[in-house]
Amino acid sequence: MHDEMGDLPDLTLPHPSVRAELEQVAVTVAQEAARLIVDDRPRALGVDLTKSSPTDVVTVMDQRAQDLLSDRLAVLCPDDGLFGEEQGGRAGTSGITWVVDPIDGTVNYLYGIPMYAVSVAAVVGDTSRPGCWRPFAGAVADPERREVFHAHTGGGAWRRRGASPPVPVRVSDCTDLGQALAGTGFGYDAARRAAQARTLVEVLPQVRDIRRGGSAAVDLCLFARGALDCIYETGLNPWDIAAGWVVAAEAGGLVGGMGDLGPTRRLTWLCTPGLAPAFPDLVRSATGRHLADVPD
Ligand code: IPD
């Protein structure tokens, strides 16, 4: 199979027993990082750096949480690579890469809005090439609600709250676009935001309503448990979606992008099977009209 960027890498998933084992690793380290960002949060949390724009912030806790994930994964899975939102990735030799977002929803975290999470996923493929990687195990730990969503491909999607045993989650049975509650988000770049606003103008009248929570990882888990019926966003990175993707897919959700490469920065959408006839076409065409000229 080919894409415009060359041959697709081998996306064969590891044996189910390895997937299940790495799901538990993801849960363990995501919960450890989630405890760190709550317990060690400084009283006055400053912005250490900005990235793509002055509103794209990094706090000292983003880097500390990524360092914790990096150190723990180096011990638990020494042959695997690491690709994270913050500094400090590494190549591996096993063909497996851990894709981590130490705080997804950094702006919420900075402002004390309880809607952020640690996202940890094990993937195969090449994370530097759009559409050339796939997650097969992951966990999203939400420290404010003391809950973690987790899944591996073929193993179902689960939600564990506090010390209670995990319960399976399922996407909603929504079939009517006009009744669908849709999640979305906006990037940090002004030109992208202006185009996202124009896209929103087309989508909003077609659905029940829109929610913008501020953490794509949390949104994907809300979708997995039926609290959102569909999601779309442009500009999402692998670390925003990797763990939530496998949770949402195992919960029965459909996941796609602009073309047949799956979700990429160009477009990520998720919807219930019942919305498949309407939602992907709506967001693909609106995105195509308004974001075609916005660089990836
Ligand atoms: C952001 C969040 C937000 C989404 C942005 C992401 P970050 O991630 O997931 O919901 O709308 O596109 O960049 O910067 O908080 O890790």
mmCIF file of C-alpha atoms and ligand atoms in Angstrom:
data_model
loop_
_atom_site.group_PDB
_atom_site.id
_atom_site.type_symbol
_atom_site.label_atom_id
_atom_site.label_comp_id
_atom_site.label_asym_id
_atom_site.label_seq_id
_atom_site.Cartn_x
_atom_site.Cartn_y
_atom_site.Cartn_z
ATOM 1 C CA MET A 1 0.000 0.000 0.000
ATOM 2 C CA HIS A 2 1.292 3.494 -0.816
ATOM 3 C CA ASP A 3 0.550 7.011 0.249
ATOM 4 C CA GLU A 4 1.960 10.272 -1.009
ATOM 5 C CA MET A 5 4.763 9.976 1.553
ATOM 6 C CA GLY A 6 6.008 6.528 0.492
ATOM 7 C CA ASP A 7 5.402 2.958 1.662
ATOM 8 C CA LEU A 8 3.395 2.474 4.803
ATOM 9 C CA PRO A 9 5.446 0.902 7.604
ATOM 10 C CA ASP A 10 4.491 -2.476 9.049
ATOM 11 C CA LEU A 11 1.414 -1.920 11.214
ATOM 12 C CA THR A 12 1.085 -5.525 12.423
ATOM 13 C CA LEU A 13 -0.015 -5.411 16.045
ATOM 14 C CA PRO A 14 1.787 -7.374 18.772
ATOM 15 C CA HIS A 15 0.254 -10.597 20.138
ATOM 16 C CA PRO A 16 -2.915 -10.047 22.242
ATOM 17 C CA SER A 17 -1.078 -11.025 25.428
ATOM 18 C CA VAL A 18 1.493 -8.267 24.799
ATOM 19 C CA ARG A 19 -1.295 -5.762 24.079
ATOM 20 C CA ALA A 20 -3.008 -6.669 27.358
ATOM 21 C CA GLU A 21 0.253 -6.404 29.288
ATOM 22 C CA LEU A 22 1.083 -2.988 27.804
ATOM 23 C CA GLU A 23 -2.456 -1.750 28.550
ATOM 24 C CA GLN A 24 -1.703 -2.402 32.234
ATOM 25 C CA VAL A 25 1.671 -0.644 31.922
ATOM 26 C CA ALA A 26 -0.140 2.354 30.412
ATOM 27 C CA VAL A 27 -2.636 2.395 33.301
ATOM 28 C CA THR A 28 0.127 2.186 35.912
ATOM 29 C CA VAL A 29 2.321 4.971 34.565
ATOM 30 C CA ALA A 30 -0.580 7.252 33.563
ATOM 31 C CA GLN A 31 -1.956 7.049 37.110
ATOM 32 C CA GLU A 32 1.471 7.772 38.589
ATOM 33 C CA ALA A 33 1.861 10.862 36.411
ATOM 34 C CA ALA A 34 -1.723 11.917 37.202
ATOM 35 C CA ARG A 35 -0.947 11.779 40.941
ATOM 36 C CA LEU A 36 2.232 13.807 40.381
ATOM 37 C CA ILE A 37 0.515 16.675 38.555
ATOM 38 C CA VAL A 38 -2.052 17.042 41.349
ATOM 39 C CA ASP A 39 0.146 16.365 44.404
ATOM 40 C CA ASP A 40 3.185 18.379 43.276
ATOM 41 C CA ARG A 41 1.351 21.270 41.626
ATOM 42 C CA PRO A 42 3.100 24.442 42.856
ATOM 43 C CA ARG A 43 0.871 26.972 44.598
ATOM 44 C CA ALA A 44 1.743 29.564 41.943
ATOM 45 C CA LEU A 45 1.969 27.631 38.710
ATOM 46 C CA GLY A 46 3.944 29.577 36.140
ATOM 47 C CA VAL A 47 4.237 29.233 32.405
ATOM 48 C CA ASP A 48 7.731 28.027 31.612
ATOM 49 C CA LEU A 49 7.701 28.157 27.847
ATOM 50 C CA THR A 50 5.436 28.749 24.927
ATOM 51 C CA LYS A 51 5.528 26.520 21.846
ATOM 52 C CA SER A 52 3.652 27.077 18.577
ATOM 53 C CA SER A 53 2.199 30.433 19.727
ATOM 54 C CA PRO A 54 2.102 32.611 22.902
ATOM 55 C CA THR A 55 -1.083 30.807 24.001
ATOM 56 C CA ASP A 56 0.441 27.308 23.567
ATOM 57 C CA VAL A 57 1.922 26.988 27.040
ATOM 58 C CA VAL A 58 4.122 24.507 28.900
ATOM 59 C CA THR A 59 4.218 24.456 32.687
ATOM 60 C CA VAL A 60 6.973 22.992 34.815
ATOM 61 C CA MET A 61 4.546 20.153 35.588
ATOM 62 C CA ASP A 62 4.158 19.169 31.901
ATOM 63 C CA GLN A 63 7.894 18.529 31.745
ATOM 64 C CA ARG A 64 8.087 16.841 35.168
ATOM 65 C CA ALA A 65 5.196 14.521 34.298
ATOM 66 C CA GLN A 66 6.765 13.617 30.962
ATOM 67 C CA ASP A 67 10.103 12.946 32.717
ATOM 68 C CA LEU A 68 8.294 10.608 35.129
ATOM 69 C CA LEU A 69 6.635 8.753 32.232
ATOM 70 C CA SER A 70 9.950 8.566 30.384
ATOM 71 C CA ASP A 71 11.853 7.207 33.407
ATOM 72 C CA ARG A 72 9.187 4.636 34.313
ATOM 73 C CA LEU A 73 8.776 3.390 30.741
ATOM 74 C CA ALA A 74 12.567 3.103 30.352
ATOM 75 C CA VAL A 75 12.523 0.676 33.300
ATOM 76 C CA LEU A 76 9.335 -1.240 32.414
ATOM 77 C CA CYS A 77 9.824 -1.404 28.620
ATOM 78 C CA PRO A 78 13.514 -0.637 27.978
ATOM 79 C CA ASP A 79 13.456 -1.591 24.270
ATOM 80 C CA ASP A 80 10.539 0.673 23.329
ATOM 81 C CA GLY A 81 10.764 4.205 21.943
ATOM 82 C CA LEU A 82 9.179 7.340 23.421
ATOM 83 C CA PHE A 83 7.440 10.170 21.569
ATOM 84 C CA GLY A 84 5.956 12.856 23.779
ATOM 85 C CA GLU A 85 4.533 16.339 23.614
ATOM 86 C CA GLU A 86 7.393 17.773 25.684
ATOM 87 C CA GLN A 87 11.167 17.439 25.425
ATOM 88 C CA GLY A 88 12.915 14.080 25.736
ATOM 89 C CA GLY A 89 11.888 11.473 23.149
ATOM 90 C CA ARG A 90 14.019 8.459 22.256
ATOM 91 C CA ALA A 91 14.162 5.773 19.561
ATOM 92 C CA GLY A 92 13.565 2.144 20.493
ATOM 93 C CA THR A 93 14.526 -1.224 19.031
ATOM 94 C CA SER A 94 11.286 -3.221 19.607
ATOM 95 C CA GLY A 95 9.104 -1.534 16.953
ATOM 96 C CA ILE A 96 6.848 -0.205 19.749
ATOM 97 C CA THR A 97 6.744 3.482 20.652
ATOM 98 C CA TRP A 98 5.063 5.042 23.678
ATOM 99 C CA VAL A 99 3.174 8.172 22.667
ATOM 100 C CA VAL A 100 2.544 10.333 25.713
ATOM 101 C CA ASP A 101 0.882 13.603 26.584
ATOM 102 C CA PRO A 102 1.838 14.386 30.190
ATOM 103 C CA ILE A 103 -0.962 16.964 30.546
ATOM 104 C CA ASP A 104 -3.561 17.104 27.789
ATOM 105 C CA GLY A 105 -5.555 20.227 28.558
ATOM 106 C CA THR A 106 -2.622 22.301 29.795
ATOM 107 C CA VAL A 107 -4.566 25.569 29.633
ATOM 108 C CA ASN A 108 -7.332 24.072 31.816
ATOM 109 C CA TYR A 109 -4.655 22.841 34.243
ATOM 110 C CA LEU A 110 -3.078 26.295 34.347
ATOM 111 C CA TYR A 111 -6.414 27.965 35.103
ATOM 112 C CA GLY A 112 -7.578 25.324 37.604
ATOM 113 C CA ILE A 113 -10.395 24.032 35.372
ATOM 114 C CA PRO A 114 -10.811 20.321 36.233
ATOM 115 C CA MET A 115 -10.682 19.000 32.675
ATOM 116 C CA TYR A 116 -7.268 17.609 31.850
ATOM 117 C CA ALA A 117 -5.641 14.187 31.734
ATOM 118 C CA VAL A 118 -2.476 12.170 31.256
ATOM 119 C CA SER A 119 -2.552 10.201 28.000
ATOM 120 C CA VAL A 120 -0.265 7.183 27.445
ATOM 121 C CA ALA A 121 -0.416 4.814 24.464
ATOM 122 C CA ALA A 122 1.691 2.068 22.911
ATOM 123 C CA VAL A 123 1.772 2.274 19.112
ATOM 124 C CA VAL A 124 3.321 0.587 16.088
ATOM 125 C CA GLY A 125 4.521 2.377 12.965
ATOM 126 C CA ASP A 126 6.192 5.702 12.357
ATOM 127 C CA THR A 127 4.767 8.504 14.512
ATOM 128 C CA SER A 128 6.569 11.153 12.461
ATOM 129 C CA ARG A 129 4.517 10.329 9.334
ATOM 130 C CA PRO A 130 0.800 11.167 9.211
ATOM 131 C CA GLY A 131 -1.351 8.062 9.028
ATOM 132 C CA CYS A 132 1.628 5.712 9.367
ATOM 133 C CA TRP A 133 1.126 4.570 12.956
ATOM 134 C CA ARG A 134 -1.584 2.825 15.006
ATOM 135 C CA PRO A 135 -2.160 2.666 18.762
ATOM 136 C CA PHE A 136 -2.925 -0.783 20.207
ATOM 137 C CA ALA A 137 -3.009 -0.143 23.969
ATOM 138 C CA GLY A 138 -3.502 2.940 26.075
ATOM 139 C CA ALA A 139 -4.799 4.716 29.142
ATOM 140 C CA VAL A 140 -6.165 8.193 29.856
ATOM 141 C CA ALA A 141 -5.949 9.079 33.559
ATOM 142 C CA ASP A 142 -8.170 11.918 34.809
ATOM 143 C CA PRO A 143 -6.874 12.913 38.245
ATOM 144 C CA GLU A 144 -9.719 15.285 39.132
ATOM 145 C CA ARG A 145 -12.346 12.549 38.750
ATOM 146 C CA ARG A 146 -9.992 9.804 40.001
ATOM 147 C CA GLU A 147 -10.778 7.751 36.933
ATOM 148 C CA VAL A 148 -8.850 6.046 34.178
ATOM 149 C CA PHE A 149 -10.069 4.841 30.793
ATOM 150 C CA HIS A 150 -8.054 2.052 29.231
ATOM 151 C CA ALA A 151 -8.126 -0.416 26.359
ATOM 152 C CA HIS A 152 -6.120 -2.638 24.074
ATOM 153 C CA THR A 153 -7.130 -3.639 20.569
ATOM 154 C CA GLY A 154 -9.430 -6.641 20.829
ATOM 155 C CA GLY A 155 -9.874 -6.316 24.610
ATOM 156 C CA GLY A 156 -12.785 -3.887 24.978
ATOM 157 C CA ALA A 157 -12.774 -0.406 26.547
ATOM 158 C CA TRP A 158 -12.860 0.078 30.313
ATOM 159 C CA ARG A 159 -13.430 2.798 32.879
ATOM 160 C CA ARG A 160 -12.094 2.446 36.399
ATOM 161 C CA ARG A 161 -13.171 4.933 39.073
ATOM 162 C CA GLY A 162 -11.176 5.151 42.321
ATOM 163 C CA ALA A 163 -10.590 1.676 43.716
ATOM 164 C CA SER A 164 -13.691 0.162 42.058
ATOM 165 C CA PRO A 165 -13.259 -2.626 39.496
ATOM 166 C CA PRO A 166 -13.235 -1.512 35.844
ATOM 167 C CA VAL A 167 -16.556 -1.433 33.986
ATOM 168 C CA PRO A 168 -16.928 -1.698 30.199
ATOM 169 C CA VAL A 169 -17.836 1.448 28.247
ATOM 170 C CA ARG A 170 -19.736 1.767 24.994
ATOM 171 C CA VAL A 171 -20.425 4.655 22.610
ATOM 172 C CA SER A 172 -23.989 6.007 22.423
ATOM 173 C CA ASP A 173 -26.591 4.650 20.029
ATOM 174 C CA CYS A 174 -27.115 8.060 18.381
ATOM 175 C CA THR A 175 -28.213 7.798 14.748
ATOM 176 C CA ASP A 176 -29.621 11.290 14.117
ATOM 177 C CA LEU A 177 -27.154 14.082 13.315
ATOM 178 C CA GLY A 178 -29.662 16.712 14.463
ATOM 179 C CA GLN A 179 -29.706 15.073 17.925
ATOM 180 C CA ALA A 180 -25.956 14.578 18.172
ATOM 181 C CA LEU A 181 -23.866 16.303 20.840
ATOM 182 C CA ALA A 182 -20.540 17.055 19.158
ATOM 183 C CA GLY A 183 -17.164 17.764 20.745
ATOM 184 C CA THR A 184 -14.497 19.897 19.122
ATOM 185 C CA GLY A 185 -11.469 22.000 19.952
ATOM 186 C CA PHE A 186 -9.306 24.758 18.554
ATOM 187 C CA GLY A 187 -5.596 25.026 17.873
ATOM 188 C CA TYR A 188 -3.202 27.679 19.106
ATOM 189 C CA ASP A 189 -2.423 29.361 15.785
ATOM 190 C CA ALA A 190 -4.562 32.398 14.888
ATOM 191 C CA ALA A 191 -4.984 31.526 11.176
ATOM 192 C CA ARG A 192 -6.002 27.979 12.072
ATOM 193 C CA ARG A 193 -8.498 29.269 14.638
ATOM 194 C CA ALA A 194 -10.106 31.627 12.137
ATOM 195 C CA ALA A 195 -10.573 28.689 9.729
ATOM 196 C CA GLN A 196 -11.861 26.478 12.562
ATOM 197 C CA ALA A 197 -14.425 29.173 13.388
ATOM 198 C CA ARG A 198 -15.634 29.157 9.773
ATOM 199 C CA THR A 199 -15.920 25.351 9.908
ATOM 200 C CA LEU A 200 -17.889 25.603 13.153
ATOM 201 C CA VAL A 201 -20.386 27.942 11.505
ATOM 202 C CA GLU A 202 -21.236 25.082 9.110
ATOM 203 C CA VAL A 203 -21.317 22.288 11.698
ATOM 204 C CA LEU A 204 -23.171 23.977 14.591
ATOM 205 C CA PRO A 205 -26.580 24.358 12.875
ATOM 206 C CA GLN A 206 -26.518 20.663 11.887
ATOM 207 C CA VAL A 207 -26.109 19.146 15.380
ATOM 208 C CA ARG A 208 -27.818 19.308 18.796
ATOM 209 C CA ASP A 209 -24.997 21.389 20.225
ATOM 210 C CA ILE A 210 -21.235 21.712 20.508
ATOM 211 C CA ARG A 211 -18.968 21.177 23.521
ATOM 212 C CA ARG A 212 -15.381 22.506 23.722
ATOM 213 C CA GLY A 213 -13.879 20.925 26.829
ATOM 214 C CA GLY A 214 -10.212 21.833 26.341
ATOM 215 C CA SER A 215 -8.726 18.320 26.423
ATOM 216 C CA ALA A 216 -8.958 16.104 23.365
ATOM 217 C CA ALA A 217 -7.960 13.027 25.414
ATOM 218 C CA VAL A 218 -10.847 13.634 27.845
ATOM 219 C CA ASP A 219 -13.236 14.323 24.924
ATOM 220 C CA LEU A 220 -12.343 10.979 23.327
ATOM 221 C CA CYS A 221 -13.139 9.187 26.594
ATOM 222 C CA LEU A 222 -16.420 11.110 26.981
ATOM 223 C CA PHE A 223 -17.265 9.892 23.485
ATOM 224 C CA ALA A 224 -16.263 6.325 24.420
ATOM 225 C CA ARG A 225 -18.688 6.329 27.344
ATOM 226 C CA GLY A 226 -21.544 7.848 25.346
ATOM 227 C CA ALA A 227 -21.422 11.393 26.769
ATOM 228 C CA LEU A 228 -20.558 12.856 23.350
ATOM 229 C CA ASP A 229 -21.936 11.390 20.111
ATOM 230 C CA CYS A 230 -19.213 12.649 17.779
ATOM 231 C CA ILE A 231 -15.999 14.686 17.739
ATOM 232 C CA TYR A 232 -14.032 16.548 15.106
ATOM 233 C CA GLU A 233 -10.929 18.729 15.231
ATOM 234 C CA THR A 234 -8.089 19.808 12.978
ATOM 235 C CA GLY A 235 -4.484 20.130 14.136
ATOM 236 C CA LEU A 236 -4.506 17.344 16.720
ATOM 237 C CA ASN A 237 -1.161 15.640 17.298
ATOM 238 C CA PRO A 238 -0.487 11.931 17.886
ATOM 239 C CA TRP A 239 -0.025 12.494 21.651
ATOM 240 C CA ASP A 240 -3.482 14.151 21.931
ATOM 241 C CA ILE A 241 -5.331 11.203 20.395
ATOM 242 C CA ALA A 242 -3.259 8.002 20.630
ATOM 243 C CA ALA A 243 -4.678 6.573 23.883
ATOM 244 C CA GLY A 244 -8.210 7.952 23.393
ATOM 245 C CA TRP A 245 -8.283 6.503 19.863
ATOM 246 C CA VAL A 246 -7.855 2.916 21.059
ATOM 247 C CA VAL A 247 -10.339 3.464 23.935
ATOM 248 C CA ALA A 248 -12.937 4.986 21.577
ATOM 249 C CA ALA A 249 -12.471 2.314 18.893
ATOM 250 C CA GLU A 250 -12.784 -0.485 21.454
ATOM 251 C CA ALA A 251 -15.960 1.183 22.746
ATOM 252 C CA GLY A 252 -17.478 0.745 19.277
ATOM 253 C CA GLY A 253 -16.662 4.186 17.862
ATOM 254 C CA LEU A 254 -15.572 4.926 14.318
ATOM 255 C CA VAL A 255 -12.367 6.930 13.925
ATOM 256 C CA GLY A 256 -11.182 8.622 10.746
ATOM 257 C CA GLY A 257 -9.648 11.601 9.040
ATOM 258 C CA MET A 258 -9.734 13.431 5.740
ATOM 259 C CA GLY A 259 -8.711 10.519 3.549
ATOM 260 C CA ASP A 260 -8.152 6.822 4.131
ATOM 261 C CA LEU A 261 -5.053 7.253 6.313
ATOM 262 C CA GLY A 262 -7.094 7.579 9.502
ATOM 263 C CA PRO A 263 -6.847 10.590 11.812
ATOM 264 C CA THR A 264 -4.109 13.110 10.993
ATOM 265 C CA ARG A 265 -3.463 16.783 11.792
ATOM 266 C CA ARG A 266 -5.552 17.623 8.722
ATOM 267 C CA LEU A 267 -8.663 16.169 10.382
ATOM 268 C CA THR A 268 -9.611 13.811 13.203
ATOM 269 C CA TRP A 269 -13.235 12.726 13.541
ATOM 270 C CA LEU A 270 -15.008 10.134 15.664
ATOM 271 C CA CYS A 271 -18.655 9.147 15.565
ATOM 272 C CA THR A 272 -21.082 6.416 16.522
ATOM 273 C CA PRO A 273 -21.782 3.804 13.839
ATOM 274 C CA GLY A 274 -25.260 5.336 13.502
ATOM 275 C CA LEU A 275 -23.789 8.707 12.513
ATOM 276 C CA ALA A 276 -21.475 7.217 9.858
ATOM 277 C CA PRO A 277 -23.762 8.128 6.937
ATOM 278 C CA ALA A 278 -23.796 11.844 7.843
ATOM 279 C CA PHE A 279 -21.079 13.084 10.201
ATOM 280 C CA PRO A 280 -17.809 12.217 8.412
ATOM 281 C CA ASP A 281 -19.042 13.790 5.156
ATOM 282 C CA LEU A 282 -20.158 16.947 6.977
ATOM 283 C CA VAL A 283 -16.838 17.547 8.722
ATOM 284 C CA ARG A 284 -14.714 16.445 5.777
ATOM 285 C CA SER A 285 -16.397 18.837 3.390
ATOM 286 C CA ALA A 286 -16.483 21.781 5.846
ATOM 287 C CA THR A 287 -12.832 21.192 6.743
ATOM 288 C CA GLY A 288 -11.879 20.873 3.081
ATOM 289 C CA ARG A 289 -13.540 24.208 2.302
ATOM 290 C CA HIS A 290 -12.081 26.200 5.203
ATOM 291 C CA LEU A 291 -8.777 24.621 6.166
ATOM 292 C CA ALA A 292 -7.322 23.625 2.791
ATOM 293 C CA ASP A 293 -4.961 26.617 2.841
ATOM 294 C CA VAL A 294 -3.927 26.340 6.490
ATOM 295 C CA PRO A 295 -0.510 24.646 6.728
ATOM 296 C CA ASP A 296 -0.386 21.405 8.764
HETATM 297 C C1 IPD B 1 -4.759 20.569 23.428
HETATM 298 C C2 IPD B 1 -6.073 20.021 23.925
HETATM 299 C C3 IPD B 1 -7.241 20.783 23.326
HETATM 300 C C4 IPD B 1 -7.206 20.758 21.836
HETATM 301 C C5 IPD B 1 -5.883 21.299 21.339
HETATM 302 C C6 IPD B 1 -4.737 20.504 21.930
HETATM 303 P P1 IPD B 1 -2.638 20.404 25.051
HETATM 304 O O1 IPD B 1 -3.678 19.814 23.934
HETATM 305 O O2 IPD B 1 -6.196 18.653 23.621
HETATM 306 O O3 IPD B 1 -8.482 20.232 23.699
HETATM 307 O O4 IPD B 1 -8.278 21.538 21.335
HETATM 308 O O5 IPD B 1 -5.888 21.188 19.929
HETATM 309 O O6 IPD B 1 -3.526 21.020 21.478
HETATM 310 O O7 IPD B 1 -1.893 21.509 24.375
HETATM 311 O O8 IPD B 1 -3.438 20.881 26.187
HETATM 312 O O9 IPD B 1 -1.769 19.224 25.377
#
